[in-house]
PDB file of C-alpha atoms in Angstrom:
ATOM      1  CA  UNK A   4      -5.152 -12.235  -9.634  1.00 43.00           C
ATOM      2  CA  UNK A   5      -6.920 -11.232  -6.420  1.00 45.00           C
ATOM      3  CA  UNK A   6      -8.467  -7.732  -6.595  1.00 49.00           C
ATOM      4  CA  UNK A   7      -6.738  -6.436  -3.462  1.00 63.00           C
ATOM      5  CA  UNK A   8      -3.274  -7.661  -4.441  1.00 68.00           C
ATOM      6  CA  UNK A   9      -1.218  -4.652  -5.487  1.00 79.00           C
ATOM      7  CA  UNK A  10       0.996  -5.020  -8.529  1.00 90.00           C
ATOM      8  CA  UNK A  11       4.670  -4.794  -7.608  1.00 93.00           C
ATOM      9  CA  UNK A  12       7.844  -4.254  -9.637  1.00 94.00           C
ATOM     10  CA  UNK A  13       8.574  -7.973  -9.289  1.00 95.00           C
ATOM     11  CA  UNK A  14       5.160  -8.888 -10.748  1.00 96.00           C
ATOM     12  CA  UNK A  15       5.532  -6.370 -13.582  1.00 95.00           C
ATOM     13  CA  UNK A  16       8.941  -7.777 -14.476  1.00 95.00           C
ATOM     14  CA  UNK A  17       7.654 -11.372 -14.455  1.00 96.00           C
ATOM     15  CA  UNK A  18       4.720 -10.337 -16.660  1.00 96.00           C
ATOM     16  CA  UNK A  19       7.089  -8.566 -19.094  1.00 96.00           C
ATOM     17  CA  UNK A  20       9.171 -11.743 -19.278  1.00 96.00           C
ATOM     18  CA  UNK A  21       5.969 -13.748 -19.936  1.00 97.00           C
ATOM     19  CA  UNK A  22       6.594 -15.887 -16.847  1.00 97.00           C
ATOM     20  CA  UNK A  23       3.564 -17.538 -15.278  1.00 96.00           C
ATOM     21  CA  UNK A  24       3.128 -16.915 -11.572  1.00 97.00           C
ATOM     22  CA  UNK A  25       0.495 -16.834  -8.861  1.00 96.00           C
ATOM     23  CA  UNK A  26       0.317 -14.634  -5.799  1.00 95.00           C
ATOM     24  CA  UNK A  27      -0.447 -15.601  -2.222  1.00 94.00           C
ATOM     25  CA  UNK A  28      -1.454 -12.879   0.196  1.00 93.00           C
ATOM     26  CA  UNK A  29      -0.819 -13.327   3.921  1.00 92.00           C
ATOM     27  CA  UNK A  30      -1.041 -11.202   7.058  1.00 88.00           C
ATOM     28  CA  UNK A  31       2.463  -9.925   7.908  1.00 83.00           C
ATOM     29  CA  UNK A  32       3.350 -10.020  11.597  1.00 79.00           C
ATOM     30  CA  UNK A  33       5.766  -7.194  12.509  1.00 77.00           C
ATOM     31  CA  UNK A  34       6.829  -9.211  15.564  1.00 80.00           C
ATOM     32  CA  UNK A  35       7.600 -12.285  13.438  1.00 77.00           C
ATOM     33  CA  UNK A  36       8.770 -11.517   9.906  1.00 69.00           C
ATOM     34  CA  UNK A  37      10.359 -14.972   9.695  1.00 81.00           C
ATOM     35  CA  UNK A  38      10.034 -17.017   6.564  1.00 85.00           C
ATOM     36  CA  UNK A  39       8.714 -19.921   8.624  1.00 86.00           C
ATOM     37  CA  UNK A  40       5.743 -17.775   9.644  1.00 89.00           C
ATOM     38  CA  UNK A  41       5.176 -16.849   5.986  1.00 91.00           C
ATOM     39  CA  UNK A  42       5.470 -20.486   4.846  1.00 92.00           C
ATOM     40  CA  UNK A  43       2.881 -21.538   7.415  1.00 92.00           C
ATOM     41  CA  UNK A  44       0.470 -18.813   6.368  1.00 91.00           C
ATOM     42  CA  UNK A  45       0.670 -19.577   2.645  1.00 94.00           C
ATOM     43  CA  UNK A  46       0.547 -23.346   3.149  1.00 95.00           C
ATOM     44  CA  UNK A  47       3.950 -24.318   1.752  1.00 96.00           C
ATOM     45  CA  UNK A  48       6.848 -26.205   3.280  1.00 95.00           C
ATOM     46  CA  UNK A  49       9.864 -24.190   4.457  1.00 95.00           C
ATOM     47  CA  UNK A  50      11.958 -25.835   1.711  1.00 96.00           C
ATOM     48  CA  UNK A  51       9.683 -24.217  -0.916  1.00 97.00           C
ATOM     49  CA  UNK A  52       9.769 -20.649   0.413  1.00 97.00           C
ATOM     50  CA  UNK A  53      12.981 -18.831  -0.501  1.00 97.00           C
ATOM     51  CA  UNK A  54      14.191 -15.766   1.356  1.00 96.00           C
ATOM     52  CA  UNK A  55      16.303 -13.105  -0.304  1.00 97.00           C
ATOM     53  CA  UNK A  56      19.372 -11.813   1.506  1.00 97.00           C
ATOM     54  CA  UNK A  57      21.532  -8.910   0.382  1.00 98.00           C
ATOM     55  CA  UNK A  58      25.258  -8.919   1.017  1.00 98.00           C
ATOM     56  CA  UNK A  59      28.297  -6.898   0.083  1.00 98.00           C
ATOM     57  CA  UNK A  60      31.487  -8.519  -1.138  1.00 98.00           C
ATOM     58  CA  UNK A  61      34.929  -7.027  -0.633  1.00 98.00           C
ATOM     59  CA  UNK A  62      35.624  -7.336  -4.376  1.00 97.00           C
ATOM     60  CA  UNK A  63      32.293  -7.354  -6.203  1.00 96.00           C
ATOM     61  CA  UNK A  64      30.173  -5.031  -4.075  1.00 97.00           C
ATOM     62  CA  UNK A  65      26.487  -5.813  -3.569  1.00 98.00           C
ATOM     63  CA  UNK A  66      25.053  -9.232  -4.366  1.00 98.00           C
ATOM     64  CA  UNK A  67      21.940 -11.159  -3.443  1.00 98.00           C
ATOM     65  CA  UNK A  68      21.257 -14.749  -2.525  1.00 98.00           C
ATOM     66  CA  UNK A  69      18.214 -16.966  -2.195  1.00 98.00           C
ATOM     67  CA  UNK A  70      17.789 -19.919   0.121  1.00 97.00           C
ATOM     68  CA  UNK A  71      15.043 -21.839   1.923  1.00 97.00           C
ATOM     69  CA  UNK A  72      13.618 -19.872   4.860  1.00 95.00           C
ATOM     70  CA  UNK A  73      14.574 -22.538   7.404  1.00 95.00           C
ATOM     71  CA  UNK A  74      18.247 -22.523   6.399  1.00 96.00           C
ATOM     72  CA  UNK A  75      21.192 -20.199   7.069  1.00 96.00           C
ATOM     73  CA  UNK A  76      23.610 -18.861   4.473  1.00 97.00           C
ATOM     74  CA  UNK A  77      27.265 -19.855   4.741  1.00 98.00           C
ATOM     75  CA  UNK A  78      29.046 -16.556   4.075  1.00 98.00           C
ATOM     76  CA  UNK A  79      32.333 -18.350   3.300  1.00 98.00           C
ATOM     77  CA  UNK A  80      30.645 -20.425   0.582  1.00 98.00           C
ATOM     78  CA  UNK A  81      28.893 -17.302  -0.743  1.00 98.00           C
ATOM     79  CA  UNK A  82      32.204 -15.427  -0.854  1.00 98.00           C
ATOM     80  CA  UNK A  83      33.840 -18.278  -2.718  1.00 98.00           C
ATOM     81  CA  UNK A  84      31.152 -18.657  -5.414  1.00 98.00           C
ATOM     82  CA  UNK A  85      30.888 -14.880  -5.896  1.00 98.00           C
ATOM     83  CA  UNK A  86      34.617 -14.279  -6.324  1.00 98.00           C
ATOM     84  CA  UNK A  87      35.074 -12.464  -3.024  1.00 98.00           C
ATOM     85  CA  UNK A  88      37.436 -13.048  -0.134  1.00 98.00           C
ATOM     86  CA  UNK A  89      34.748 -11.951   2.280  1.00 97.00           C
ATOM     87  CA  UNK A  90      31.037 -11.096   2.157  1.00 98.00           C
ATOM     88  CA  UNK A  91      28.849  -9.615   4.864  1.00 98.00           C
ATOM     89  CA  UNK A  92      25.092  -9.239   5.021  1.00 97.00           C
ATOM     90  CA  UNK A  93      24.188  -5.580   4.792  1.00 97.00           C
ATOM     91  CA  UNK A  94      22.557  -3.833   7.763  1.00 96.00           C
ATOM     92  CA  UNK A  95      18.749  -3.759   7.633  1.00 93.00           C
ATOM     93  CA  UNK A  96      18.812   0.061   7.481  1.00 96.00           C
ATOM     94  CA  UNK A  97      20.682  -0.152   4.137  1.00 96.00           C
ATOM     95  CA  UNK A  98      18.163  -2.520   2.533  1.00 95.00           C
ATOM     96  CA  UNK A  99      15.709   0.116   1.268  1.00 96.00           C
ATOM     97  CA  UNK A 100      18.314   2.549  -0.172  1.00 96.00           C
ATOM     98  CA  UNK A 101      20.238  -0.289  -1.881  1.00 97.00           C
ATOM     99  CA  UNK A 102      17.349  -2.423  -3.198  1.00 96.00           C
ATOM    100  CA  UNK A 103      14.171  -0.356  -3.006  1.00 95.00           C
ATOM    101  CA  UNK A 104      12.693  -3.063  -0.760  1.00 95.00           C
ATOM    102  CA  UNK A 105      12.109  -3.357   2.994  1.00 92.00           C
ATOM    103  CA  UNK A 106      12.859  -6.242   5.359  1.00 89.00           C
ATOM    104  CA  UNK A 107      10.146  -8.852   4.988  1.00 89.00           C
ATOM    105  CA  UNK A 108       9.395  -7.692   1.444  1.00 92.00           C
ATOM    106  CA  UNK A 109      12.697  -8.079  -0.393  1.00 95.00           C
ATOM    107  CA  UNK A 110      12.373  -9.815  -3.763  1.00 97.00           C
ATOM    108  CA  UNK A 111      15.260 -10.900  -6.002  1.00 97.00           C
ATOM    109  CA  UNK A 112      13.197  -9.534  -8.908  1.00 96.00           C
ATOM    110  CA  UNK A 113      12.628  -5.841  -9.559  1.00 95.00           C
ATOM    111  CA  UNK A 114      15.283  -4.288  -7.322  1.00 96.00           C
ATOM    112  CA  UNK A 115      16.428  -0.725  -8.056  1.00 93.00           C
ATOM    113  CA  UNK A 116      19.552  -2.185  -9.635  1.00 94.00           C
ATOM    114  CA  UNK A 117      20.217  -5.724 -10.865  1.00 94.00           C
ATOM    115  CA  UNK A 118      22.657  -7.566  -8.623  1.00 97.00           C
ATOM    116  CA  UNK A 119      24.113 -11.040  -9.094  1.00 97.00           C
ATOM    117  CA  UNK A 120      21.732 -13.593  -7.549  1.00 98.00           C
ATOM    118  CA  UNK A 121      23.213 -16.739  -6.013  1.00 98.00           C
ATOM    119  CA  UNK A 122      20.402 -19.243  -5.616  1.00 98.00           C
ATOM    120  CA  UNK A 123      20.807 -22.337  -3.488  1.00 98.00           C
ATOM    121  CA  UNK A 124      20.824 -25.418  -5.696  1.00 97.00           C
ATOM    122  CA  UNK A 125      18.102 -27.146  -3.619  1.00 97.00           C
ATOM    123  CA  UNK A 126      15.599 -24.987  -5.536  1.00 98.00           C
ATOM    124  CA  UNK A 127      15.614 -27.568  -8.365  1.00 97.00           C
ATOM    125  CA  UNK A 128      14.219 -30.228  -6.000  1.00 97.00           C
ATOM    126  CA  UNK A 129      10.910 -28.317  -5.832  1.00 97.00           C
ATOM    127  CA  UNK A 130       8.054 -28.168  -8.334  1.00 97.00           C
ATOM    128  CA  UNK A 131       6.956 -24.738  -7.121  1.00 97.00           C
ATOM    129  CA  UNK A 132       8.693 -22.116  -4.983  1.00 98.00           C
ATOM    130  CA  UNK A 133       7.653 -18.866  -3.348  1.00 97.00           C
ATOM    131  CA  UNK A 134       9.619 -15.631  -3.159  1.00 97.00           C
ATOM    132  CA  UNK A 135       8.623 -12.228  -1.878  1.00 96.00           C
ATOM    133  CA  UNK A 136       6.506 -10.251  -4.306  1.00 95.00           C
ATOM    134  CA  UNK A 137       8.364  -7.123  -3.191  1.00 95.00           C
ATOM    135  CA  UNK A 138       6.050  -6.081  -0.378  1.00 93.00           C
ATOM    136  CA  UNK A 139       5.265  -7.492   3.057  1.00 91.00           C
ATOM    137  CA  UNK A 140       2.176  -9.655   2.917  1.00 92.00           C
ATOM    138  CA  UNK A 141       2.510 -11.063  -0.599  1.00 94.00           C
ATOM    139  CA  UNK A 142       4.474 -13.913  -2.119  1.00 96.00           C
ATOM    140  CA  UNK A 143       4.925 -14.899  -5.763  1.00 97.00           C
ATOM    141  CA  UNK A 144       4.684 -18.626  -6.565  1.00 97.00           C
ATOM    142  CA  UNK A 145       6.463 -19.884  -9.649  1.00 98.00           C
ATOM    143  CA  UNK A 146       8.391 -22.819 -11.085  1.00 98.00           C
ATOM    144  CA  UNK A 147      12.064 -23.005 -10.079  1.00 98.00           C
ATOM    145  CA  UNK A 148      13.169 -22.829 -13.728  1.00 97.00           C
ATOM    146  CA  UNK A 149      11.165 -19.631 -14.142  1.00 98.00           C
ATOM    147  CA  UNK A 150      12.800 -18.114 -11.050  1.00 98.00           C
ATOM    148  CA  UNK A 151      16.222 -19.050 -12.416  1.00 97.00           C
ATOM    149  CA  UNK A 152      15.363 -17.509 -15.789  1.00 97.00           C
ATOM    150  CA  UNK A 153      13.818 -14.314 -14.361  1.00 96.00           C
ATOM    151  CA  UNK A 154      16.772 -13.610 -12.068  1.00 97.00           C
ATOM    152  CA  UNK A 155      19.583 -15.078 -14.209  1.00 97.00           C
ATOM    153  CA  UNK A 156      20.398 -16.987 -11.049  1.00 97.00           C
ATOM    154  CA  UNK A 157      23.707 -18.668 -10.412  1.00 98.00           C
ATOM    155  CA  UNK A 158      22.888 -22.065  -8.869  1.00 98.00           C
ATOM    156  CA  UNK A 159      25.280 -23.063  -6.095  1.00 98.00           C
ATOM    157  CA  UNK A 160      25.592 -24.551  -2.618  1.00 97.00           C
ATOM    158  CA  UNK A 161      25.462 -21.658  -0.147  1.00 98.00           C
ATOM    159  CA  UNK A 162      23.849 -23.376   2.841  1.00 97.00           C
ATOM    160  CA  UNK A 163      25.448 -23.580   6.242  1.00 94.00           C
ATOM    161  CA  UNK A 164      26.194 -27.225   7.009  1.00 87.00           C
ATOM    162  CA  UNK A 165      23.628 -28.319   9.583  1.00 70.00           C
TER     163      UNK A 165
END
């Protein structure tokens, strides 16, 4: 691991679970926190970099989902697979108190509390994927099966039809 890479809760949890991962450090741009910018900086395709979104269901409460950075989540599909009538993405201001993470550094691993994680099924088409390491400026690269194992992900189709 690179000397200047801080160890995050996500990395500690992966290490505890004996899951192999690498880190990629990049320069976060406060004016462009988009996943496409991150993908370009770490040299991966948008289909390999998965963003983490946090939502609240009318029945289940908070839940998280992961999908490629160039795609949009279909909230109706997410509601259906999560057993809700309706889900809404939480306001950015609620991200830190709910998860312990900030926008641009939200990881599905190592949140304050474990929430159900609905991972788009396209993840299995990749040999390696990147997720936030839990801070802006650092991504964790790992095998899709390891991400599924580490998060106890529920694989499903949650993408907006393009």
